[in-house]
Every structure is written in C-alpha cells, then in structure tokens.
XYZ file of N, CA and C in Angstrom:
348
model
N 25.424 54.147 -28.959
C 24.387 54.424 -27.983
C 24.652 53.557 -26.751
N 24.652 54.174 -25.574
C 24.874 53.429 -24.338
C 23.646 52.585 -23.999
N 23.845 51.627 -23.113
C 22.719 50.792 -22.693
C 21.641 51.626 -22.014
N 22.053 52.590 -21.176
C 21.076 53.430 -20.487
C 20.229 54.224 -21.490
N 20.827 54.648 -22.584
C 20.094 55.409 -23.602
C 19.045 54.548 -24.316
N 19.181 53.232 -24.260
C 18.223 52.318 -24.889
C 17.011 52.047 -24.005
N 17.111 52.401 -22.730
C 16.044 52.112 -21.766
C 14.927 53.139 -21.908
N 13.685 52.631 -21.886
C 12.509 53.489 -21.990
C 11.548 53.185 -20.851
N 10.790 54.200 -20.471
C 9.768 54.032 -19.445
C 8.811 52.924 -19.878
N 8.459 52.059 -18.929
C 7.519 50.972 -19.195
C 8.170 49.634 -19.491
N 9.473 49.610 -19.725
C 10.161 48.344 -19.993
C 10.201 47.493 -18.723
N 10.163 46.168 -18.887
C 10.323 45.244 -17.765
C 11.782 45.196 -17.359
N 12.033 44.959 -16.054
C 13.396 44.874 -15.538
C 13.586 43.531 -14.847
N 14.634 42.815 -15.280
C 14.964 41.500 -14.733
C 16.320 41.607 -14.039
N 16.408 41.084 -12.800
C 17.686 41.161 -12.086
C 18.585 39.979 -12.465
N 19.787 39.936 -11.884
C 20.776 38.911 -12.222
C 20.329 37.505 -11.837
N 19.366 37.399 -10.925
C 18.830 36.090 -10.535
C 17.685 35.637 -11.437
N 17.299 36.491 -12.391
C 16.204 36.162 -13.291
C 14.833 36.558 -12.769
N 14.797 37.299 -11.655
C 13.526 37.728 -11.073
C 13.090 39.066 -11.680
N 11.798 39.189 -11.978
C 11.293 40.462 -12.486
C 11.120 41.422 -11.316
N 11.756 42.586 -11.408
C 11.696 43.582 -10.342
C 10.550 44.555 -10.527
N 10.102 44.733 -11.746
C 9.046 45.690 -12.038
C 9.271 46.322 -13.396
N 8.772 47.526 -13.548
C 8.883 48.257 -14.817
C 9.643 49.563 -14.588
N 10.307 50.011 -15.641
C 11.041 51.266 -15.580
C 10.035 52.406 -15.423
N 10.216 53.202 -14.380
C 9.339 54.342 -14.121
C 9.989 55.651 -14.550
N 11.316 55.689 -14.500
C 12.033 56.936 -14.742
C 13.450 56.610 -15.175
N 13.980 57.360 -16.134
C 15.371 57.195 -16.579
C 16.049 58.560 -16.511
N 17.220 58.600 -15.909
C 17.987 59.853 -15.859
C 19.368 59.603 -16.437
N 19.742 60.407 -17.400
C 21.053 60.300 -18.045
C 22.147 60.759 -17.079
N 23.393 60.331 -17.318
C 24.498 60.829 -16.494
C 24.560 62.352 -16.563
N 24.927 62.973 -15.462
C 24.990 64.428 -15.395
C 26.429 64.882 -15.591
N 26.723 65.579 -16.691
C 28.093 66.031 -16.932
C 28.573 67.041 -15.890
N 27.658 67.609 -15.135
C 28.025 68.570 -14.092
C 28.126 67.906 -12.726
N 28.164 66.578 -12.678
C 28.159 65.883 -11.395
C 29.380 66.206 -10.549
N 30.521 66.480 -11.148
C 31.720 66.822 -10.371
C 31.473 68.103 -9.569
N 30.858 69.100 -10.187
C 30.540 70.342 -9.476
C 29.522 70.077 -8.373
N 28.560 69.205 -8.656
C 27.560 68.843 -7.659
C 28.230 68.162 -6.470
N 29.156 67.237 -6.743
C 29.848 66.536 -5.674
C 30.638 67.501 -4.801
N 31.269 68.491 -5.409
C 32.001 69.488 -4.623
C 31.047 70.254 -3.710
N 29.877 70.558 -4.219
C 28.900 71.323 -3.453
C 28.390 70.548 -2.243
N 28.235 69.242 -2.376
C 27.704 68.440 -1.268
C 28.802 67.729 -0.489
N 30.045 68.041 -0.767
C 31.143 67.366 -0.083
C 31.182 67.688 1.401
N 30.693 68.832 1.773
C 30.674 69.173 3.197
C 29.612 68.344 3.894
N 29.736 68.203 5.187
C 28.774 67.424 5.967
C 27.373 68.018 5.841
N 27.268 69.351 5.756
C 25.953 69.973 5.629
C 25.310 69.613 4.300
N 26.116 69.555 3.243
C 25.592 69.179 1.936
C 25.096 67.750 1.926
N 25.844 66.846 2.546
C 25.428 65.445 2.603
C 24.171 65.275 3.432
N 24.081 66.028 4.529
C 22.869 65.962 5.348
C 21.674 66.457 4.544
N 21.858 67.560 3.809
C 20.771 68.090 2.984
C 20.333 67.113 1.916
N 21.311 66.450 1.279
C 20.978 65.466 0.256
C 20.231 64.291 0.874
N 20.661 63.867 2.051
C 19.985 62.765 2.747
C 18.565 63.125 3.123
N 18.369 64.339 3.643
C 17.026 64.790 3.994
C 16.175 64.906 2.734
N 16.766 65.403 1.647
C 16.037 65.508 0.388
C 15.557 64.161 -0.106
N 16.375 63.127 0.078
C 15.968 61.797 -0.375
C 14.813 61.263 0.460
N 14.731 61.672 1.705
C 13.645 61.208 2.577
C 12.341 61.906 2.229
N 12.396 63.190 1.919
C 11.167 63.956 1.703
C 10.675 63.941 0.264
N 11.335 63.221 -0.609
C 10.759 63.063 -1.931
C 11.612 63.445 -3.112
N 12.809 63.963 -2.912
C 13.659 64.302 -4.033
C 14.302 63.022 -4.561
N 14.226 62.801 -5.863
C 14.805 61.604 -6.473
C 16.297 61.774 -6.680
N 17.044 60.705 -6.575
C 16.640 59.376 -6.144
C 16.560 59.290 -4.624
N 15.641 58.476 -4.123
C 15.452 58.310 -2.682
C 16.394 57.211 -2.189
N 17.665 57.565 -2.097
C 18.721 56.640 -1.693
C 19.697 57.380 -0.780
N 20.586 56.650 -0.094
C 21.594 57.326 0.727
C 22.443 58.287 -0.111
N 22.980 59.334 0.520
C 23.718 60.373 -0.217
C 24.854 59.850 -1.091
N 25.658 58.934 -0.579
C 26.781 58.427 -1.363
C 26.296 57.716 -2.631
N 25.194 56.992 -2.501
C 24.625 56.297 -3.649
C 24.063 57.308 -4.650
N 23.436 58.361 -4.151
C 22.880 59.390 -5.030
C 23.982 60.043 -5.857
N 25.118 60.309 -5.246
C 26.235 60.898 -5.985
C 26.669 59.992 -7.125
N 26.751 58.696 -6.857
C 27.127 57.727 -7.892
C 26.094 57.730 -9.021
N 24.816 57.763 -8.661
C 23.761 57.767 -9.667
C 23.839 59.001 -10.553
N 24.149 60.155 -9.983
C 24.275 61.365 -10.797
C 25.426 61.226 -11.783
N 26.524 60.580 -11.356
C 27.678 60.384 -12.251
C 27.374 59.387 -13.359
N 26.724 58.276 -13.020
C 26.522 57.164 -13.954
C 25.177 57.200 -14.685
N 24.257 58.008 -14.213
C 22.890 57.921 -14.709
C 22.209 56.776 -13.972
N 20.890 56.751 -14.002
C 20.185 55.690 -13.278
C 18.777 55.515 -13.818
N 18.159 54.424 -13.385
C 16.757 54.212 -13.676
C 16.042 53.841 -12.396
N 14.802 54.280 -12.305
C 13.944 53.929 -11.174
C 13.027 52.819 -11.644
N 12.928 51.787 -10.821
C 12.118 50.620 -11.165
C 10.916 50.584 -10.232
N 9.727 50.701 -10.796
C 8.499 50.651 -10.007
C 8.152 49.195 -9.732
N 7.995 48.874 -8.478
C 7.662 47.506 -8.080
C 6.291 47.116 -8.629
N 6.103 45.827 -8.930
C 4.837 45.393 -9.529
C 3.658 45.360 -8.553
N 3.930 45.401 -7.259
C 2.862 45.356 -6.257
C 2.973 46.581 -5.357
N 1.851 47.082 -4.884
C 1.875 48.313 -4.091
C 2.611 48.143 -2.775
N 2.736 46.935 -2.266
C 3.431 46.721 -0.985
C 4.931 46.472 -1.161
N 5.376 46.308 -2.378
C 6.798 46.064 -2.644
C 7.536 47.390 -2.776
N 8.841 47.366 -2.537
C 9.634 48.584 -2.637
C 10.103 48.835 -4.062
N 10.297 50.110 -4.381
C 10.875 50.484 -5.665
C 12.381 50.309 -5.587
N 13.006 50.138 -6.746
C 14.454 49.970 -6.810
C 15.040 51.034 -7.718
N 16.339 51.265 -7.538
C 17.108 52.133 -8.414
C 18.302 51.340 -8.906
N 18.675 51.538 -10.159
C 19.850 50.877 -10.721
C 20.701 51.914 -11.443
N 21.991 51.929 -11.119
C 22.921 52.820 -11.814
C 23.033 52.363 -13.262
N 23.380 53.290 -14.137
C 23.506 52.975 -15.556
C 24.470 51.839 -15.833
N 25.520 51.719 -15.020
C 26.491 50.653 -15.262
C 26.055 49.305 -14.694
N 24.865 49.237 -14.089
C 24.322 47.965 -13.610
C 23.480 47.275 -14.689
N 23.340 47.919 -15.841
C 22.572 47.336 -16.942
C 23.493 46.398 -17.718
N 23.096 45.143 -17.795
C 23.891 44.149 -18.531
C 23.571 44.184 -20.016
N 22.260 44.233 -20.309
C 21.840 44.282 -21.711
C 20.380 44.726 -21.785
N 19.987 45.145 -22.964
C 18.608 45.518 -23.246
C 18.190 44.717 -24.471
N 17.126 43.924 -24.307
C 16.616 43.114 -25.420
C 15.117 43.347 -25.546
N 14.712 43.816 -26.690
C 13.290 44.092 -26.902
C 12.804 45.111 -25.893
N 11.785 44.756 -25.139
C 11.207 45.653 -24.125
C 11.628 45.225 -22.714
N 12.816 44.601 -22.607
C 13.288 44.104 -21.315
C 14.704 44.586 -21.031
N 14.909 45.043 -19.792
C 16.222 45.466 -19.308
C 16.731 44.372 -18.374
N 17.942 43.878 -18.636
C 18.562 42.861 -17.797
C 19.684 43.511 -16.999
N 19.660 43.310 -15.688
C 20.661 43.906 -14.815
C 21.750 42.903 -14.459
N 22.928 43.405 -14.115
C 24.042 42.559 -13.692
C 24.031 42.335 -12.185
N 23.066 42.912 -11.489
C 22.940 42.774 -10.032
C 21.597 42.167 -9.678
N 21.547 41.471 -8.538
C 20.247 41.021 -8.041
C 19.672 42.110 -7.141
N 18.484 41.883 -6.601
C 17.828 42.938 -5.812
C 18.632 43.347 -4.582
N 19.389 42.408 -4.001
C 20.223 42.741 -2.831
C 21.432 43.572 -3.266
N 21.976 43.286 -4.437
C 23.094 44.061 -4.972
C 22.689 45.489 -5.297
N 21.427 45.696 -5.688
C 20.949 47.041 -5.974
C 20.972 47.903 -4.721
N 20.689 47.295 -3.587
C 20.695 48.041 -2.319
C 22.096 48.427 -1.879
N 23.114 47.795 -2.429
C 24.505 48.037 -2.006
C 25.323 48.813 -3.025
N 24.684 49.460 -3.998
C 25.419 50.186 -5.040
C 26.040 51.456 -4.472
N 27.306 51.423 -4.174
C 27.982 52.636 -3.676
C 29.292 52.818 -4.360
C-alpha cells in the first residue's frame, strides 16, 4: 500500500519544519490516464483552459504545470486550520510517512508552493 493510499480525510498534516498545516480535506489517487490528459492540454489553449479552471474552482487550484504533476502522482488537499489561512496541496510523493492519524510531509509550506 502506498503512503497516499494510507491518507484519510480528517488526518492532521505536519510539514518538514514540524508545523501543522491543517487537516486533509481531499485525497486523489494517481490517474493512470494522466499521459492522455497531458497530451490533451499540451497545447497553449489546453494550458490556458486548465489555468482558468484552477481559478474558477476546478481542483486542484494550482498552476497548470503543477496540476499535471498532481494528476500523475496523486495529491491531497490540506484545509488550513484558520479561515484566513490558505489551503495547501501536496503531491503523493511529498508524503514522508503516515503515523496514526498524522501525515508527515518531506516539504515545508514554502516547498509545497514550488512543487513542479
């Protein structure tokens, strides 16, 4: 069983600096059809559409290149603990370990923003 498969909604998420980022709100498994998806959005129009989709509410709400990576690797959405804080996304390969009801990431919050 992969680490991403062990993650459940509601688990706490701790970054590489030991800071709690929030709780898991959503988990998406890797998409075996991601190669076909990447071909479809490889054109500039496809990337623009994916970017616009991320702005208007289609998950994940990240830049197009990052979204493609998330579809390949799977990802989790982390709901921030406060309403004024931002939500985070972590690719499946950013999970270091899962212990009990806690997910530990190999990246800190700044590294999550740079996952490409």
